[in-house]
CSV table of C-alpha atoms in Angstrom, one decimal:
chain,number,residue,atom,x,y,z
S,1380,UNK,CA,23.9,-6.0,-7.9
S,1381,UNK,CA,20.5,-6.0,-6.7
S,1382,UNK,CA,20.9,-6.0,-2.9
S,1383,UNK,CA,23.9,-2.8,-3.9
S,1384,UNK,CA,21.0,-0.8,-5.7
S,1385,UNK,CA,18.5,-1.1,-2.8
S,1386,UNK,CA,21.2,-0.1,-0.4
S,1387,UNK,CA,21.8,2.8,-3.2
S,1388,UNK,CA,18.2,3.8,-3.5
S,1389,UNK,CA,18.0,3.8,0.4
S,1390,UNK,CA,20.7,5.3,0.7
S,1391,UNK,CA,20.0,8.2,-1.4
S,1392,UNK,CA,16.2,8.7,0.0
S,1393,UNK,CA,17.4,9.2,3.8
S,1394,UNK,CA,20.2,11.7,2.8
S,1395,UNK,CA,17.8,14.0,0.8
S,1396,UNK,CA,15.2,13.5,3.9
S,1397,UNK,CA,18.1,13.7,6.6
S,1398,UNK,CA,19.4,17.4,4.7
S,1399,UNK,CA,16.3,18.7,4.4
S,1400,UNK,CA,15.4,18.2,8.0
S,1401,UNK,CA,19.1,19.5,8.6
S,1402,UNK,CA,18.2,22.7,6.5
S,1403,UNK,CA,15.2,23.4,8.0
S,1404,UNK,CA,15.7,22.6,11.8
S,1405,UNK,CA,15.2,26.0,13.3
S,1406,UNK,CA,11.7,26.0,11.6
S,1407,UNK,CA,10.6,22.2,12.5
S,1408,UNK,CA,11.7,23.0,16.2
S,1409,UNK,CA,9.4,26.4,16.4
S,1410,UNK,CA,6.2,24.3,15.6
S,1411,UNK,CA,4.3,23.6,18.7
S,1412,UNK,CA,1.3,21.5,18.8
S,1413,UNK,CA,-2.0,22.7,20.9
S,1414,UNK,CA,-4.6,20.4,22.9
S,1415,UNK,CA,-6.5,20.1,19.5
S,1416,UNK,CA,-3.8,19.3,17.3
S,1417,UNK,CA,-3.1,16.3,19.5
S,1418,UNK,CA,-6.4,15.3,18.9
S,1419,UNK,CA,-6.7,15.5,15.3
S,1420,UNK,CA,-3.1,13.4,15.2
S,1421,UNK,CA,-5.1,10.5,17.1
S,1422,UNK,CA,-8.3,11.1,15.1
S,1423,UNK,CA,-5.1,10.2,12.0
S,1424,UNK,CA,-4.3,7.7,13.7
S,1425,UNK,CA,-7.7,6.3,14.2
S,1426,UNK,CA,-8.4,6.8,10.4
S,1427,UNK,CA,-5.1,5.0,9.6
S,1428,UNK,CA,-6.3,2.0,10.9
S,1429,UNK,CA,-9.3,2.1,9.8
S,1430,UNK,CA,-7.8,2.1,6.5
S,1431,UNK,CA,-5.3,-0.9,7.1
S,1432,UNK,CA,-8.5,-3.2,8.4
S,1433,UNK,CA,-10.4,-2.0,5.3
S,1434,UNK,CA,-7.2,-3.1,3.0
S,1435,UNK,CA,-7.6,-6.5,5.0
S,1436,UNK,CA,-11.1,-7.0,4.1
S,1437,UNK,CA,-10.6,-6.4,0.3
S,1438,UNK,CA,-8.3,-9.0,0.7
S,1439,UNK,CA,-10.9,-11.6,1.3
S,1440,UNK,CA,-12.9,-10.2,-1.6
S,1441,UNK,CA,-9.2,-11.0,-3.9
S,1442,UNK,CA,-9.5,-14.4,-2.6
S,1443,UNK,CA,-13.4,-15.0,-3.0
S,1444,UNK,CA,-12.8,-13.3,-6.4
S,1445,UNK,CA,-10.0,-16.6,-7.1
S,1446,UNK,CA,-12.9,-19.0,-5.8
S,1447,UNK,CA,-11.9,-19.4,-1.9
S,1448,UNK,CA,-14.4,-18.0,0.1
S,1449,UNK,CA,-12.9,-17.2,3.4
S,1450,UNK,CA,-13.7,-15.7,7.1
S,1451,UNK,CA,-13.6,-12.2,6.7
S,1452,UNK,CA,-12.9,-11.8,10.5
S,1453,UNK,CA,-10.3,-14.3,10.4
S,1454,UNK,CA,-7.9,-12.7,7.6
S,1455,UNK,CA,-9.1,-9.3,8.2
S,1456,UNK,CA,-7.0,-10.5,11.7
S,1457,UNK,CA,-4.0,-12.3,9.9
S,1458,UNK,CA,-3.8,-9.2,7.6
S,1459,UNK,CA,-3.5,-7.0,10.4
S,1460,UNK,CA,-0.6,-8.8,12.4
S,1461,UNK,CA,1.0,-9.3,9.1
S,1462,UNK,CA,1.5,-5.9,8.4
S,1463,UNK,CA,4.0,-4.8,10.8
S,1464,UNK,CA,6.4,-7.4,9.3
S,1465,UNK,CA,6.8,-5.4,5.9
S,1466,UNK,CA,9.2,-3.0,7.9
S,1467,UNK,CA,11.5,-6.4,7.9
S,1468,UNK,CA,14.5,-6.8,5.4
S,1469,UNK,CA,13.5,-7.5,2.1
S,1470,UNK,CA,9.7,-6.3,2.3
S,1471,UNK,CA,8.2,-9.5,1.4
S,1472,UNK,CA,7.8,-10.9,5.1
S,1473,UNK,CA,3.9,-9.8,5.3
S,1474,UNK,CA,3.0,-11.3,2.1
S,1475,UNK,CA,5.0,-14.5,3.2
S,1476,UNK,CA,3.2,-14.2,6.7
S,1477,UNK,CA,-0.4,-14.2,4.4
S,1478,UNK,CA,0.6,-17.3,2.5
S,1479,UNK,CA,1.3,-19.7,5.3
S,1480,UNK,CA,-2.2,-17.9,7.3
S,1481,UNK,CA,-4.2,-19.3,4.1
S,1482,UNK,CA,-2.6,-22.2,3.4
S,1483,UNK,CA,-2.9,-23.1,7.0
S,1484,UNK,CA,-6.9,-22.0,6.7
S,1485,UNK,CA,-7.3,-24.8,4.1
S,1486,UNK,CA,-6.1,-21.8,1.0
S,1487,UNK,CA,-4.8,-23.5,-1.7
S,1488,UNK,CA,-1.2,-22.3,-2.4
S,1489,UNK,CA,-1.5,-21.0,-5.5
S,1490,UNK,CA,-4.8,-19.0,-4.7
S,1491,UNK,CA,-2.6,-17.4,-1.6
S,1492,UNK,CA,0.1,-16.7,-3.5
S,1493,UNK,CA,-2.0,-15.0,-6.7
S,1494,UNK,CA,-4.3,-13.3,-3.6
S,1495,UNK,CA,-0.6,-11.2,-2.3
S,1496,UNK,CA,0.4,-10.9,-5.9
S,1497,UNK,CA,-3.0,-9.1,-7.0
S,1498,UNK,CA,-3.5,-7.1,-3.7
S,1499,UNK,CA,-0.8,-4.7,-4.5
S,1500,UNK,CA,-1.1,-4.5,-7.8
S,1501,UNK,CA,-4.5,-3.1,-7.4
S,1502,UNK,CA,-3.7,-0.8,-5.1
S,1503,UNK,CA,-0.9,0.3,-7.6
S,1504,UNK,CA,-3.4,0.8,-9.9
S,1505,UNK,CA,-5.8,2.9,-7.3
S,1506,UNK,CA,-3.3,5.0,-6.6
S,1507,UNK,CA,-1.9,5.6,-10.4
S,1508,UNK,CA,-5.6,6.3,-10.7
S,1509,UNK,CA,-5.5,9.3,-8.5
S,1510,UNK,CA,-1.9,10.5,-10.0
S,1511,UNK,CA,-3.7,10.6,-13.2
S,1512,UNK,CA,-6.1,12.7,-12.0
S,1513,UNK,CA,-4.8,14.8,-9.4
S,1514,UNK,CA,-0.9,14.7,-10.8
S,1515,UNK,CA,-1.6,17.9,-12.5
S,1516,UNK,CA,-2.1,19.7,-8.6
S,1517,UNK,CA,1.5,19.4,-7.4
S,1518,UNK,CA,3.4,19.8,-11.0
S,1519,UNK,CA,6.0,22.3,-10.4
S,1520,UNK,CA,6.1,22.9,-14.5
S,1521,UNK,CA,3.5,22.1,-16.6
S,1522,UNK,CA,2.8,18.2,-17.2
S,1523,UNK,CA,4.6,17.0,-20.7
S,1524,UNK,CA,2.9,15.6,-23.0
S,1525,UNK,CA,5.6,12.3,-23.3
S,1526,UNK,CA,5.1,11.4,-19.5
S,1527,UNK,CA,1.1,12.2,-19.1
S,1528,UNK,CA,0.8,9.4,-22.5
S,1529,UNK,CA,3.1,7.2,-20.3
S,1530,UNK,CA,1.2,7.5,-17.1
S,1531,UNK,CA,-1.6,6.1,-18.9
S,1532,UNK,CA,-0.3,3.6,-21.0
S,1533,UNK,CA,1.2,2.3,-17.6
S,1534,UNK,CA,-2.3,2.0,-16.1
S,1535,UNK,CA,-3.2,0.5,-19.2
S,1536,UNK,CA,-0.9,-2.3,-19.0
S,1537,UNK,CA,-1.8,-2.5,-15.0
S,1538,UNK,CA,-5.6,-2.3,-15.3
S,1539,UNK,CA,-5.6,-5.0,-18.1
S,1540,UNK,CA,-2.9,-7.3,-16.4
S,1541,UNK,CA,-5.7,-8.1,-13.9
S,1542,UNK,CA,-7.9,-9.5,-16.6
S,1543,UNK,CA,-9.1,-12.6,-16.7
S,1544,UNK,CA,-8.2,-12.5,-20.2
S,1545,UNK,CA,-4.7,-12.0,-19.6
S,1546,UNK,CA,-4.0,-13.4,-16.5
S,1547,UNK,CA,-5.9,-16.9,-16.3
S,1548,UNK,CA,-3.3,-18.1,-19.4
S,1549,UNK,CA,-0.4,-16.6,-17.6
S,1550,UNK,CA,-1.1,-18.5,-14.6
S,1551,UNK,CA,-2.3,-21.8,-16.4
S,1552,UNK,CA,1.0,-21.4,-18.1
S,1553,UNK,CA,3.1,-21.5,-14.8
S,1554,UNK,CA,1.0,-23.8,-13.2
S,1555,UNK,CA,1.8,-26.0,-16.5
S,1556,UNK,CA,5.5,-25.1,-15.8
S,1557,UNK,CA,5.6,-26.0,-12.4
S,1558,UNK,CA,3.6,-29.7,-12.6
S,1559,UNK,CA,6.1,-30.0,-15.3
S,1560,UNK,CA,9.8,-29.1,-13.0
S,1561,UNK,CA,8.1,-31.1,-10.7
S,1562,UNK,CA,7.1,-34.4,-12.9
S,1563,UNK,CA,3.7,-34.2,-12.3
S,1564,UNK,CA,0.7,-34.5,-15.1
S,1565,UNK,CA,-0.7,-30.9,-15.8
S,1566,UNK,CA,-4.1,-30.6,-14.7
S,1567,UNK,CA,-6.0,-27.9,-16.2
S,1568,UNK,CA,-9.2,-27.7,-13.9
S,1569,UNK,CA,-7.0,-27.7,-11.0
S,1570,UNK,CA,-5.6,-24.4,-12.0
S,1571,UNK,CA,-6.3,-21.5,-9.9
S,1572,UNK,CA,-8.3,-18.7,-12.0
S,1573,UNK,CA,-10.4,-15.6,-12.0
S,1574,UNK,CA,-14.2,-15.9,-12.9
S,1575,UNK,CA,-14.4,-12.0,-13.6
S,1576,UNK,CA,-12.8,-9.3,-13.6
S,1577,UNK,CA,-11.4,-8.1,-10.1
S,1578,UNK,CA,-13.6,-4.4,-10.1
S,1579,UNK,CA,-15.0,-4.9,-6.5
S,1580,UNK,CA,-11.8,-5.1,-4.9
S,1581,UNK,CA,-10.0,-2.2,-7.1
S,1582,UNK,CA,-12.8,0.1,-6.3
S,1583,UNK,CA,-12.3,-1.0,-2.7
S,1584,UNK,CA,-8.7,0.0,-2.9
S,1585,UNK,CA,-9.9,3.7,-3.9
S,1586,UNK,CA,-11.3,3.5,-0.3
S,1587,UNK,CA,-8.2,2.6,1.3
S,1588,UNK,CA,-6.3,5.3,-0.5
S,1589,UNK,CA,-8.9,7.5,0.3
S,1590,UNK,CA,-8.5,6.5,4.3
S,1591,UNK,CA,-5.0,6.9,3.8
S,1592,UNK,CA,-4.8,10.4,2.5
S,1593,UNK,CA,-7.6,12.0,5.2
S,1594,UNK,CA,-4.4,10.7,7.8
S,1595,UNK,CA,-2.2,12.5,6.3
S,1596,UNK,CA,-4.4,15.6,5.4
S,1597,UNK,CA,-5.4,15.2,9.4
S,1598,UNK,CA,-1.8,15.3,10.2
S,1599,UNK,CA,-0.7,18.2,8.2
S,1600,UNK,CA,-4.1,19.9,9.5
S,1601,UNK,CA,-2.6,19.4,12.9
S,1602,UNK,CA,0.1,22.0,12.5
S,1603,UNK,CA,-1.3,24.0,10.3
S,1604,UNK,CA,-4.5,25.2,8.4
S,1605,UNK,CA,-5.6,23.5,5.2
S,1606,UNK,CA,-7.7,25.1,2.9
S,1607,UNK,CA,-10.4,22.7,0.8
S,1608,UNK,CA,-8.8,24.3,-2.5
S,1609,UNK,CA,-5.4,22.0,-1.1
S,1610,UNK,CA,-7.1,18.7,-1.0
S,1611,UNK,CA,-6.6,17.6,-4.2
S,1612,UNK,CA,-3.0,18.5,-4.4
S,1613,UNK,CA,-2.6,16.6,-1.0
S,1614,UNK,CA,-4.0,13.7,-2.4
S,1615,UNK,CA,-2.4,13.6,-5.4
S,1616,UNK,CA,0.7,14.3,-4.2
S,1617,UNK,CA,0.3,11.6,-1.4
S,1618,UNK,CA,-0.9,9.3,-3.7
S,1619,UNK,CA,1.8,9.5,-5.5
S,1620,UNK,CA,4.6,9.4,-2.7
S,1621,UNK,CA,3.2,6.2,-1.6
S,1622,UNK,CA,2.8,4.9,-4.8
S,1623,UNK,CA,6.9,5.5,-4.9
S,1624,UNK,CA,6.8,3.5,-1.4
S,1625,UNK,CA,5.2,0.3,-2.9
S,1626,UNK,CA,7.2,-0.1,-5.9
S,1627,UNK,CA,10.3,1.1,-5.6
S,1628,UNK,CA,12.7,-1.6,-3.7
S,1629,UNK,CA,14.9,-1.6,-1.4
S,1630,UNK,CA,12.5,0.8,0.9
S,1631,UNK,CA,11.0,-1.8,3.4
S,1632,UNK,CA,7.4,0.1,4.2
S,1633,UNK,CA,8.4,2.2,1.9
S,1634,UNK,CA,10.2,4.3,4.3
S,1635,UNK,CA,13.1,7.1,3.2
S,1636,UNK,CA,11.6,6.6,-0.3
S,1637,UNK,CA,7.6,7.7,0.3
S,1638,UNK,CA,9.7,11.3,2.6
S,1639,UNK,CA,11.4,12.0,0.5
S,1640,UNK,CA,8.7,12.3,-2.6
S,1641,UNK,CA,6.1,13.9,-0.6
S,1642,UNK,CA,9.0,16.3,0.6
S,1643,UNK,CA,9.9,17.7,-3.3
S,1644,UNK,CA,6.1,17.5,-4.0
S,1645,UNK,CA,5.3,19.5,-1.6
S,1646,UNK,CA,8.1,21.7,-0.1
S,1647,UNK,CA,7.2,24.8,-3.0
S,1648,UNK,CA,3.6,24.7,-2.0
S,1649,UNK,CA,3.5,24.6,1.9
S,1650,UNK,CA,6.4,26.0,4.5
S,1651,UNK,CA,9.6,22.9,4.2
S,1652,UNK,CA,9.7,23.0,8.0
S,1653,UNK,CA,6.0,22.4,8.1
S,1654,UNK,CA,6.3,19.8,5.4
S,1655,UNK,CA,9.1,18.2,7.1
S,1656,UNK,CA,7.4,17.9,10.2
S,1657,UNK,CA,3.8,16.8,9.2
S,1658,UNK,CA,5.7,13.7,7.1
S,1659,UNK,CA,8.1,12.7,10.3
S,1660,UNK,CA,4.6,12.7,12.3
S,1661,UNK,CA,2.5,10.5,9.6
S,1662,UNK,CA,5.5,8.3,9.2
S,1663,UNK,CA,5.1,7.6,13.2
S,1664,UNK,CA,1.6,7.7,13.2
S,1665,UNK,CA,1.8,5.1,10.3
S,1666,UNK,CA,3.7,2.8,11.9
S,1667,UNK,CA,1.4,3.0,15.5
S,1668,UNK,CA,-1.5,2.6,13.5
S,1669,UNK,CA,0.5,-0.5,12.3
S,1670,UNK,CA,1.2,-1.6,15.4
S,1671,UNK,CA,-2.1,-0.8,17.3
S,1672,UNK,CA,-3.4,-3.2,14.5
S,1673,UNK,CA,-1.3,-6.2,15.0
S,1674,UNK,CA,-1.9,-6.0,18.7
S,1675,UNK,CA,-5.4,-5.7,18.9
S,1676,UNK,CA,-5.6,-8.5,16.1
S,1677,UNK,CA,-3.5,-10.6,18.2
S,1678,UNK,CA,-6.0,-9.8,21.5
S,1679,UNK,CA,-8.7,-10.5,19.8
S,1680,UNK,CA,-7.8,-13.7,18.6
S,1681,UNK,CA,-6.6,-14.7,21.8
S,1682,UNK,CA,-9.8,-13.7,23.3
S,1683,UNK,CA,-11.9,-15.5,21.1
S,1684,UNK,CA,-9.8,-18.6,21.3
S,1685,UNK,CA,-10.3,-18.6,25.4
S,1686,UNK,CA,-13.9,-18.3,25.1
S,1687,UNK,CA,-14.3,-21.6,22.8
């Protein structure tokens, strides 16, 4: 049933994407791109990588948050040329790929694992952050009252999940559960745990989100003007559509699913076919970004490893 639902949510996100690129094909083919607007699609490129090596780094600060201090260099490296794998079936490769890096850099397992389980999460909460904010921008209708008091009681549950309060006993709980499957005496100053609470890093994902949404305000600036007065409803609305991306399964990279919000968000304020287009071209720019990442990750370690 659960494999049948992704396919169904999948499914469902690449037809509405795939009819309104069909319903608005005379208008996507008339856009043309000048010199300039190439330009600013590799300066969106450029910033979109930036903002997947920053994402790295805050990962290091998770993990030196859970008491294993760690090159940044190193991971900021395994981050990068894990990445690409989240377009895989199943998107949980990259956080898989990140275990075995830290566990093979001396990371104890449960301090990996807790380090790919709180590194979304936070950038889940960044980004409801900003929907909070901004989601008033790109409301078709005015906000009701019902779902504005659930947005927040959702980043309530989020922003105190994270808590050393609330999460050291749930993880001292499993850990008790595991030693326990596994016939082992439960050791309580063995447990992995969280000194404070994680503010550095979810203030570092504000950055990230913030990296993320100059791309794709640089990409729709390619094709077409942006005035500052649309800034906030292009990062709201972003913010949101990728928020959709990360938690929603069955999209790996979040791909179909992150279109096709962005595309109802923002078809009634900005032309579909420009929409349309400015979304296909941040989606590719995304994923070279991606890919630019894991291969210059990969050179560099390759380079540094000859040199020794």
């Amino acid at each position: 049933m659960k494999q049948f639902l992704r396919w169904i949510i999948l499914g469902g996100t690449l037809f509405f994407v795939v009819k309104a690129l069909k319903d608005n094909w005379v208008g996507v083919t008339t856009i043309k791109i000048d010199p300039a607007g190439w330009a600013i699609l590799a300066i969106a490129t450029g910033v979109t990588l930036l903002a997947h090596t920053w994402a790295g780094w805050i990962w290091t600060w998770v993990l030196r948050d859970l008491n294993q201090p760690v090159p940044s260099v190193q991971f900021i490296q395994v981050y990068l040329k894990t990445n690409i794998a989240k377009y895989l079936p199943g998107n949980v490769w990259h956080y898989y790929g990140r275990i075995i890096a830290a566990k093979n850099a001396n990371v104890s397992t449960g301090a990996a694992t807790l380090s790919v389980l709180l590194e979304p999460l936070l950038m889940a909460a960044a980004a409801l952050i900003v929907v909070v904010l901004f989601g008033s921008q790109f409301a078709v209708t005015q906000t009701n009252l019902a779902l504005q008091i659930l947005q927040f009681a959702f980043l309530i549950v989020i922003l105190c999940g994270v808590h050393p309060w609330f999460l050291n006993p749930v993880i001292r709980l499993l850990h008790k559960f595991k030693n326990q499957k596994s016939g082992e005496d439960y050791q309580p100053k063995s447990t992995i745990y969280l000194d404070r609470y994680p503010l550095r890093p979810l203030l570092g994902e504000f950055g990230f989100l913030g990296l993320r949404s100059l791309g794709f305000i640089l990409t729709i600036y390619a094709i077409n003007p942006v005035n500052l007065s649309q800034i906030p409803l292009l990062v709201g609305a972003f913010s949101f559509a990728w928020l959709l991306g990360l938690v929603v399964p069955g999209a790996p990279g979040g791909l179909g699913v992150f279109e096709a919000t962005a595309i109802a968000l923002l078809q009634h304020r900005f032309p579909s076919a420009i929409v349309i287009s400015a979304i296909t071209l941040y989606r590719l720019i995304s994923i070279l970004a991606e890919t630019s990442g894991a291969a210059l990750a990969w050179l560099d370690e390759r380079l540094v490893n000859t040199n020794r």
